[in-house]
Short mmCIF file of C-alpha atoms in Angstrom, two decimals:
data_model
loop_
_atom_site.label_atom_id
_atom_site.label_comp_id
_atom_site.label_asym_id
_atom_site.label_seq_id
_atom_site.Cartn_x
_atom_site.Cartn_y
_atom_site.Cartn_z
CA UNK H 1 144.33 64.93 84.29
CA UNK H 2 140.77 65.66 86.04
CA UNK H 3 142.53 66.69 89.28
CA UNK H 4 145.38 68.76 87.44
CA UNK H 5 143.11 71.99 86.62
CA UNK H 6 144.57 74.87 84.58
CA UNK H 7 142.81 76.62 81.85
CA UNK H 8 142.93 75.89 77.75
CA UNK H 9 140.64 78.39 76.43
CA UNK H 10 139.65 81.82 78.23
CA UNK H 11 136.35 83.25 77.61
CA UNK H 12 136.63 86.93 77.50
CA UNK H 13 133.60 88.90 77.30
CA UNK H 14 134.14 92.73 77.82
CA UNK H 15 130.55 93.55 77.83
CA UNK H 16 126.93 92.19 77.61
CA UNK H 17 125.27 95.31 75.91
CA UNK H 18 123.22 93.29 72.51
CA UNK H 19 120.86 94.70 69.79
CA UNK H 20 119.52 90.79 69.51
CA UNK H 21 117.04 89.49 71.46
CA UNK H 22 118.61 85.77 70.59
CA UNK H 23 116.28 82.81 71.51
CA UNK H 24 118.84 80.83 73.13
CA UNK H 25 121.19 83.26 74.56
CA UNK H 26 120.62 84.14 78.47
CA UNK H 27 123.38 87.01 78.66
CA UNK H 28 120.73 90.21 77.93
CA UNK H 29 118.64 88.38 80.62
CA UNK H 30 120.90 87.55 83.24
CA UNK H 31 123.14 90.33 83.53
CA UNK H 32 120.43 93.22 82.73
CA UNK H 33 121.25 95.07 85.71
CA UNK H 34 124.75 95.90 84.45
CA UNK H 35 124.01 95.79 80.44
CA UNK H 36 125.61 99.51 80.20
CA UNK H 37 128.41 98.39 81.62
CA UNK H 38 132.14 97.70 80.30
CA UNK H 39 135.21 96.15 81.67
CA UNK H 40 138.46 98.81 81.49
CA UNK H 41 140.65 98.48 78.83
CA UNK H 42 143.40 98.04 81.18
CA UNK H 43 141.41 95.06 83.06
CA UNK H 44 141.13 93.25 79.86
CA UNK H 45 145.00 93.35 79.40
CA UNK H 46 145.41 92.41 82.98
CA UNK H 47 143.12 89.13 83.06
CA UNK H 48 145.17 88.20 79.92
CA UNK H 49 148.06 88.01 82.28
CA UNK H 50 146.77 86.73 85.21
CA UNK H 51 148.56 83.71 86.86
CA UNK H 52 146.40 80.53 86.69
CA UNK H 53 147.68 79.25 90.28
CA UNK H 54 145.32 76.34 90.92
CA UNK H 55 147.17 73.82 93.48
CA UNK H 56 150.41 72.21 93.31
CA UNK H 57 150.46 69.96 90.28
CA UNK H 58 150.58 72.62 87.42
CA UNK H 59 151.02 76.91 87.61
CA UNK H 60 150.35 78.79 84.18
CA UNK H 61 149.97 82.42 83.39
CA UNK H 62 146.75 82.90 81.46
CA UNK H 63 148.95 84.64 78.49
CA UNK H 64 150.17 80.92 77.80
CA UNK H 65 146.78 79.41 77.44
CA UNK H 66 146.37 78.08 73.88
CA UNK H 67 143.39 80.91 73.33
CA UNK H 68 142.09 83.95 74.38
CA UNK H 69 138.32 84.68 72.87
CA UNK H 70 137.17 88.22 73.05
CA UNK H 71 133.74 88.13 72.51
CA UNK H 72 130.46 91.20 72.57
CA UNK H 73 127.42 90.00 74.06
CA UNK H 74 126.02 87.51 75.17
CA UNK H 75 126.36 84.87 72.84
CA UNK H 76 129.93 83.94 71.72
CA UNK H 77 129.66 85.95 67.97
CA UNK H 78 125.96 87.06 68.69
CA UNK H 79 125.81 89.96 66.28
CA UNK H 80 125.37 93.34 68.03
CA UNK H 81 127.71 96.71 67.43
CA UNK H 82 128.61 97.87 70.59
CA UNK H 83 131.92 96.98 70.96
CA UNK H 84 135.29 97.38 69.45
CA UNK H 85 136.05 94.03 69.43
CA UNK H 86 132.79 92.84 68.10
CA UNK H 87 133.10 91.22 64.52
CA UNK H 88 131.05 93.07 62.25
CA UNK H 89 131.32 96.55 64.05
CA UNK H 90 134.88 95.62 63.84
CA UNK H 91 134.89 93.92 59.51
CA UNK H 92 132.39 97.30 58.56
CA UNK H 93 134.98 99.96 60.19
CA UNK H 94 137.38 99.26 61.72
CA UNK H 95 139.08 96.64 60.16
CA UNK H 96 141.87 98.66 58.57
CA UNK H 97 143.58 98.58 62.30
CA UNK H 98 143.54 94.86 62.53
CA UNK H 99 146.54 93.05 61.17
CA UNK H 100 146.06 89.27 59.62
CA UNK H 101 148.05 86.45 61.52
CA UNK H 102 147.66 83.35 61.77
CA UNK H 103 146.66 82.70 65.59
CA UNK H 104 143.69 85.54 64.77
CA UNK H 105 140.09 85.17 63.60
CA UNK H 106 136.90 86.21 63.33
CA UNK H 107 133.92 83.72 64.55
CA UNK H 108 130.71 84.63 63.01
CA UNK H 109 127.71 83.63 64.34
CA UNK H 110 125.09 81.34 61.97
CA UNK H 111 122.51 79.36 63.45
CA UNK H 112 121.21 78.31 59.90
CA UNK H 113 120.38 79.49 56.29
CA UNK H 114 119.04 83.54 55.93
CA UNK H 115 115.15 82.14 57.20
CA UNK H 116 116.00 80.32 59.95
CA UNK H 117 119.21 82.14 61.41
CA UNK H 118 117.22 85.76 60.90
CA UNK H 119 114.42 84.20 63.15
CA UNK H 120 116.83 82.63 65.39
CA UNK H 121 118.24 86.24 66.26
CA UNK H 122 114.76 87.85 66.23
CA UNK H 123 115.70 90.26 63.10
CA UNK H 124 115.57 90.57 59.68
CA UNK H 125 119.13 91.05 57.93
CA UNK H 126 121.34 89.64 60.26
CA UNK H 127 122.35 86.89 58.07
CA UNK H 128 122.98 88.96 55.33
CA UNK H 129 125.14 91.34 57.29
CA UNK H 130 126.90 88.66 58.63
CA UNK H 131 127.85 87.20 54.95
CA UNK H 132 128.73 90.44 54.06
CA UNK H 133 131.48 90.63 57.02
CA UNK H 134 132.84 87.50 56.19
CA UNK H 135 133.33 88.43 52.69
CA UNK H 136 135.17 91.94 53.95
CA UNK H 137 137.57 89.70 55.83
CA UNK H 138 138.29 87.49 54.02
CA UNK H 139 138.88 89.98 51.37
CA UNK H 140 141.46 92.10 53.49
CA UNK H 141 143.78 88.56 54.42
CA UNK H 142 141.49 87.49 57.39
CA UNK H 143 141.02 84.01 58.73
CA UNK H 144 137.25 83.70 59.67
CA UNK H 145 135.25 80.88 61.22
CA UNK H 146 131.26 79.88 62.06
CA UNK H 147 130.00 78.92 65.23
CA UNK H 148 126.48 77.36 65.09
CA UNK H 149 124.11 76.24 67.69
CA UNK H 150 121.54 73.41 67.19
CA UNK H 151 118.16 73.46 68.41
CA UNK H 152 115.41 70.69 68.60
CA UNK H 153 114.06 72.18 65.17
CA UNK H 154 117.80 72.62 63.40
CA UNK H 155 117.54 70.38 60.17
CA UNK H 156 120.91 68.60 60.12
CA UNK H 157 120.51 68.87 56.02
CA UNK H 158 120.20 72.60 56.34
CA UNK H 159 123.25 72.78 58.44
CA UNK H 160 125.13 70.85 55.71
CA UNK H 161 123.50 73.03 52.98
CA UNK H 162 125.07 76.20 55.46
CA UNK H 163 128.48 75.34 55.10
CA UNK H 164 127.88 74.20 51.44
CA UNK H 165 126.75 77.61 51.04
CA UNK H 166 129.60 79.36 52.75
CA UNK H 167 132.63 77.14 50.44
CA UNK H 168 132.42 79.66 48.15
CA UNK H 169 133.76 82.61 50.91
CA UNK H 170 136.59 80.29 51.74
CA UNK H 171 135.40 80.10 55.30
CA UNK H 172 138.46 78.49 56.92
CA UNK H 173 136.36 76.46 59.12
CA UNK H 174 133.29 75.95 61.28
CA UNK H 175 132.52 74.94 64.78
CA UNK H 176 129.32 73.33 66.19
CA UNK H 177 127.34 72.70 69.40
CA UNK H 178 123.99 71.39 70.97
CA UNK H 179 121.99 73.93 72.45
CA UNK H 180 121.77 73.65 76.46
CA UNK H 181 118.61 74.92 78.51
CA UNK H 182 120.61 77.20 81.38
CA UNK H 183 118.46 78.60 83.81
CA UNK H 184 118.06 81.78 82.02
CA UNK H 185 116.67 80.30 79.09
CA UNK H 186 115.16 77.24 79.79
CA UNK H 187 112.37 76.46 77.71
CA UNK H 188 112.00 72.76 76.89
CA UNK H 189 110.63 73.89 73.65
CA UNK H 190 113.56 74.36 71.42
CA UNK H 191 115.96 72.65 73.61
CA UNK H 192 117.38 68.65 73.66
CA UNK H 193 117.37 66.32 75.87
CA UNK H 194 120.80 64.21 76.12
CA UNK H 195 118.91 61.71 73.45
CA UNK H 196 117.86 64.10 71.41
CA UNK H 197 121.70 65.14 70.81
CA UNK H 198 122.46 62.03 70.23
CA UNK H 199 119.94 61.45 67.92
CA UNK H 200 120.39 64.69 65.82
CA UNK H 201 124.53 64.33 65.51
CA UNK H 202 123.80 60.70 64.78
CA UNK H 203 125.29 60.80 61.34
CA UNK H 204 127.03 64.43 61.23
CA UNK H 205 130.47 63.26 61.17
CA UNK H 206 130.36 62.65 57.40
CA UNK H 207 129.46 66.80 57.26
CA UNK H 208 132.51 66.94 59.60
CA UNK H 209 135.08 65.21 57.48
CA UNK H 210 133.18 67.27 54.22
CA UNK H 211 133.49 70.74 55.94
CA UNK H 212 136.37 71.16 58.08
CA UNK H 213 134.39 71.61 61.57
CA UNK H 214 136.83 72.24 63.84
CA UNK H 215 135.07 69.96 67.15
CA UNK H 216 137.85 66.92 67.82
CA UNK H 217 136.92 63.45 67.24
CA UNK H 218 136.59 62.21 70.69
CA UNK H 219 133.72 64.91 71.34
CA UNK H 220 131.75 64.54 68.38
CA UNK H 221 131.76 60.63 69.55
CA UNK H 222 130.53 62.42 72.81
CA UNK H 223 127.85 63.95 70.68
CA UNK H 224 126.70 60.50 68.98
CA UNK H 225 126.54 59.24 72.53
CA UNK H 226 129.58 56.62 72.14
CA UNK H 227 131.33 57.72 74.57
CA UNK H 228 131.27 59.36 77.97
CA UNK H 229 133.17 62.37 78.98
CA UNK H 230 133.11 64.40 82.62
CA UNK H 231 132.56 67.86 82.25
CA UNK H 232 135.62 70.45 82.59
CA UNK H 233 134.41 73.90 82.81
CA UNK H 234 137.61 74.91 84.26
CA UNK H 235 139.16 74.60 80.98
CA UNK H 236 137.23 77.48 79.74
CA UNK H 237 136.62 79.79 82.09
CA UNK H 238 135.12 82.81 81.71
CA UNK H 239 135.69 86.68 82.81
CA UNK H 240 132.76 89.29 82.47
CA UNK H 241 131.84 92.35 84.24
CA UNK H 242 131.05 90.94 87.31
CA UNK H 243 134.33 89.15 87.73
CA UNK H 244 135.14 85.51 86.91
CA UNK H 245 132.05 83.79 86.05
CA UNK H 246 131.03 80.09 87.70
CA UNK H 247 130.82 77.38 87.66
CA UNK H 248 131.16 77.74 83.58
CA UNK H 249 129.95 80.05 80.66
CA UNK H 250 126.71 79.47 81.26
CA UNK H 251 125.48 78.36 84.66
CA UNK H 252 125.93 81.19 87.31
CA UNK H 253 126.25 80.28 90.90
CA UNK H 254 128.72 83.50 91.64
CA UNK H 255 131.58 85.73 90.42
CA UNK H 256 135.18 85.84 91.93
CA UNK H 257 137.34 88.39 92.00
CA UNK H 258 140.40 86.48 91.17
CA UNK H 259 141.13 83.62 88.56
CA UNK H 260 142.56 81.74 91.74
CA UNK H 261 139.30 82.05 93.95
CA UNK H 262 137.49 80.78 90.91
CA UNK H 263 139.59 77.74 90.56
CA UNK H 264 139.81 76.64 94.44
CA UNK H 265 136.77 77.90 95.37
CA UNK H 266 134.18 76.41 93.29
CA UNK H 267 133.21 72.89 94.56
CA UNK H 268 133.91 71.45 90.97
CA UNK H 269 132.75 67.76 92.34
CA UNK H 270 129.09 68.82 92.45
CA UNK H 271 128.83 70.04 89.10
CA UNK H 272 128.31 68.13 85.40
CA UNK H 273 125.74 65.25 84.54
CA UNK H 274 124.94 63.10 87.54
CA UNK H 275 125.97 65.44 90.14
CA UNK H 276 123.59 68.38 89.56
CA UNK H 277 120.48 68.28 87.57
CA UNK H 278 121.34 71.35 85.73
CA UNK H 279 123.79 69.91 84.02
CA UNK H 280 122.02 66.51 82.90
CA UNK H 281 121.25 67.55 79.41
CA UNK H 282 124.28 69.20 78.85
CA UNK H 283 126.69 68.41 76.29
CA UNK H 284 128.29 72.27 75.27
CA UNK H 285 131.86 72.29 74.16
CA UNK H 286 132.65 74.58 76.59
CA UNK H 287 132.48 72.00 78.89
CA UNK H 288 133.36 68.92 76.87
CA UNK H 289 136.03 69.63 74.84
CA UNK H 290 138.39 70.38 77.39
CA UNK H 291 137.90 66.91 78.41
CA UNK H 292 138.52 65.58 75.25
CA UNK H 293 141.79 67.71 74.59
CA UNK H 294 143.00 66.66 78.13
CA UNK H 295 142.51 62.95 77.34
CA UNK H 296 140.20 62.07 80.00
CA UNK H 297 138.66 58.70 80.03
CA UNK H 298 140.79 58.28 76.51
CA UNK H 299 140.64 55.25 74.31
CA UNK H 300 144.13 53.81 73.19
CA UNK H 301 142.88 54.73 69.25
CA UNK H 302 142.36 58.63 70.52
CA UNK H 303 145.66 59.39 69.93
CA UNK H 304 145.53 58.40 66.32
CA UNK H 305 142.42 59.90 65.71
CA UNK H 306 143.35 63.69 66.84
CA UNK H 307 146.56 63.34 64.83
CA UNK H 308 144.32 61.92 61.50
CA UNK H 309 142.13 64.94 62.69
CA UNK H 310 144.68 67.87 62.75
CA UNK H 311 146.34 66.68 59.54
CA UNK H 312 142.70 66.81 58.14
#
């Protein structure tokens, strides 16, 4: 599957514009030149439908990929109002124009209980805005997930009292990730090393099975270091204002102005751990899970596992 490249997840982001200043998000920083700036409506609907035509083994339009994630700002549910499509802008007024279904939800950002997530996002009532547009959706028929970034401070415990705390909304699940030191935030500080991961989701599969996190199997045994996976960024690419973003979501080496330059002209080889020091201490989703849900380097039990997992 490695050399058979076509996309799972696209990463849409329509705009970088943020009223955080987010510790571990790069996207205010590295696109500051063109933070004013929004992609057309009608360039959104067209990189929805753009033909995926990497090479010869496999052709898909991007309209069949298994998900398309809109996302405002930088961060992937950082919580600025901007944008249409944002989620609280969107759950405080406008959500009478949305329509519930099942392959739609809302991914709200929290890095932590009100304390920690508020200083994560460098202000003061974000967390309780957030709970607040959670509670509106899920109010009006919504399905609504979390999306939570550990640092080299996150207390696992605090994580698990998070989702504790957020049974009560009837979240319908949450998803998880190691922060990664990109160039445009790099500061050694708050950020793991590949051990340090390892260390800190040592024993977080028993909050896993508790809480419904949506991460598969095979990459949380990525995450406990039992496994190895290559990194697939073109599984989840990403289109901004600039064009289509690469290598991946968050390392930058240029922007293409077609999904098919992106795909056959990025030297994909000389990317991921052991091929360029960037990437050693990476272990993001958005690289990893691809590889996990294409079955690279998969163990004869794997099968079993995602099944027990998506019956879970």
């Amino acid at each position: 599957m490695i050399n058979r490249r076509f996309p799972i997840v696209m990463m849409l982001e329509p705009l970088h514009a943020c009223n955080l200043t987010c510790t571990g998000c790069g996207r205010i920083r590295e696109y500051e030149s063109t933070i004013s700036e929004r992609v057309p409506w009608k360039s959104v609907w067209r990189r929805g439908r753009v033909r995926s035509a990497h090479g010869v083994d496999l052709r898909r339009r991007a309209h069949d990929v298994p998900a398309n994630r809109a996302t405002g700002g930088g961060n992937p549910g950082a919580e600025q109002a901007h944008h249409p499509l944002h989620q609280r802008h969107v759950i405080r007024r406008r959500l009478h124009e949305f329509t519930p279904d099942k392959r739609f939800y809302f991914n709200v950002h929290l890095d932590g209980m009100e304390k920690n997530h508020d200083i994560a996002v460098e202000k003061q009532g974000v967390f309780r805005d957030a709970i607040e547009g959670i509670q509106a959706a899920k109010a009006a028929g919504f399905l609504v997930c979390t999306n939570t970034t550990v640092y080299k401070e996150t207390d696992m415990a605090e994580i698990e009292e998070l989702f504790d705390y957020l049974k009560q909304f009837d979240v319908d699940g949450h998803q998880i990730s190691p922060a990664y030191g990109y160039s445009a935030v790099d500061d050694r500080e708050i950020f793991m090393t590949r051990d340090d991961v390892h260390e800190k989701f040592r024993d977080f599969d028993r909050i896993a099975r508790k809480y419904n996190v949506r991460q598969t199997p095979v990459y949380m045994e990525f995450l406990r270091g039992e496994r190895e996976l290559p990194c697939t960024a073109w599984g989840n690419p990403t289109y901004n204002i600039k064009g289509w973003k690469g290598p991946c979501y968050l390392i930058t080496d240029g922007h293409y102005k077609t999904f098919e330059d992106l795909m056959t002209q990025t030297p994909w080889e000389s990317y991921g751990p052991e091929n360029d020091p960037r990437c050693e201490h990476c272990l993001m989703h958005c690289g990893f899970e691809p590889s996990a849900a294409f079955g690279i380097n998969a163990k004869f039990t794997d099968n079993f596992k995602m099944l027990s997992w998506m019956l879970r």
